[in-house]
Amino acid sequence: MENVTTVAHPLVQHKLTLMRDKTTSTKGFRQLLREIATLLCYEVTRDLSLAPIQIETPLMPMQAQVLAGKKLVFAPILRAGMGLIEGMLDLVPSARIAHVGLYRDPDSLTAVEYYFKAPSDLSERLVIVVDPMLATGNTAVAAVERLKEHGASELRYVCLLATPVGLANLHSHHPEVRVWTAAIDEHLNDHGYILPGLGDAGDRLYGTR
Ligand code: URA
């Protein structure tokens, strides 16, 4: 699928299976999501540009590489997206956070915004939108739209599970946004849940329901 990277790393696949298992506890689910987030962050940042700087090791001067491109913003879609943030910040502790509060109307499955707060310099940053579940894609489309309205021009999307229909929806509205996911599940049920999926990510993360 165009612009989609499925992260096949064995650690990602193993942890995802544990997360899918309904007997995994809230504590376990939360910890696994954090760990997978770190691995997905490693993949989504794989092609960031580097530039040489001059430093001195304890033994001699050398030219070494540092990150050189745009600074990062992580944009979690509330609330389940927050479950990925700590794991990503473990790798990029200086990243800024844009909180995007959207929920899915249970009847229409459309995205309804209830909160938005982002750094003012989004146009100068690479914005990585994060949400565990890319189901219908409506929430993803709305989140990217809002971030673009606030100046974001370079965006990527990280999720745990995606569906072909959700990816197609996101791609049709925002074709330039590349997606990293741990897996693509084929189906959605009538309530917009991914099958086989892992259930409601927010409920499993926060022990609600
Ligand atoms: N959101 C979830 O939490 N789970 C799904 O399966 C789909 C959307």
Coordinates of C-alpha atoms and ligand atoms in Angstrom, one line a residue, residues 104 133 135 192-194 199-202, ligand 1:
R104 CA -15.8 9.5 17.4
M133 CA -6.2 2.8 16.0
A135 CA -10.1 2.5 12.0
G192 CA -16.3 1.1 13.7
Y193 CA -14.1 -1.3 15.7
I194 CA -11.2 -3.0 14.0
G199 CA -10.8 -3.8 21.5
D200 CA -11.2 -0.2 22.6
A201 CA -7.6 1.1 23.0
G202 CA -8.6 3.9 25.4
Ligands
URA1 N1 -10.8 2.7 18.3 C1 -10.5 1.7 19.2 O1 -10.1 2.0 20.3 N2 -10.6 0.5 18.8 C2 -11.0 0.1 17.5 O2 -11.0 -1.0 17.2 C3 -11.3 1.2 16.7 C4 -11.2 2.5 17.1

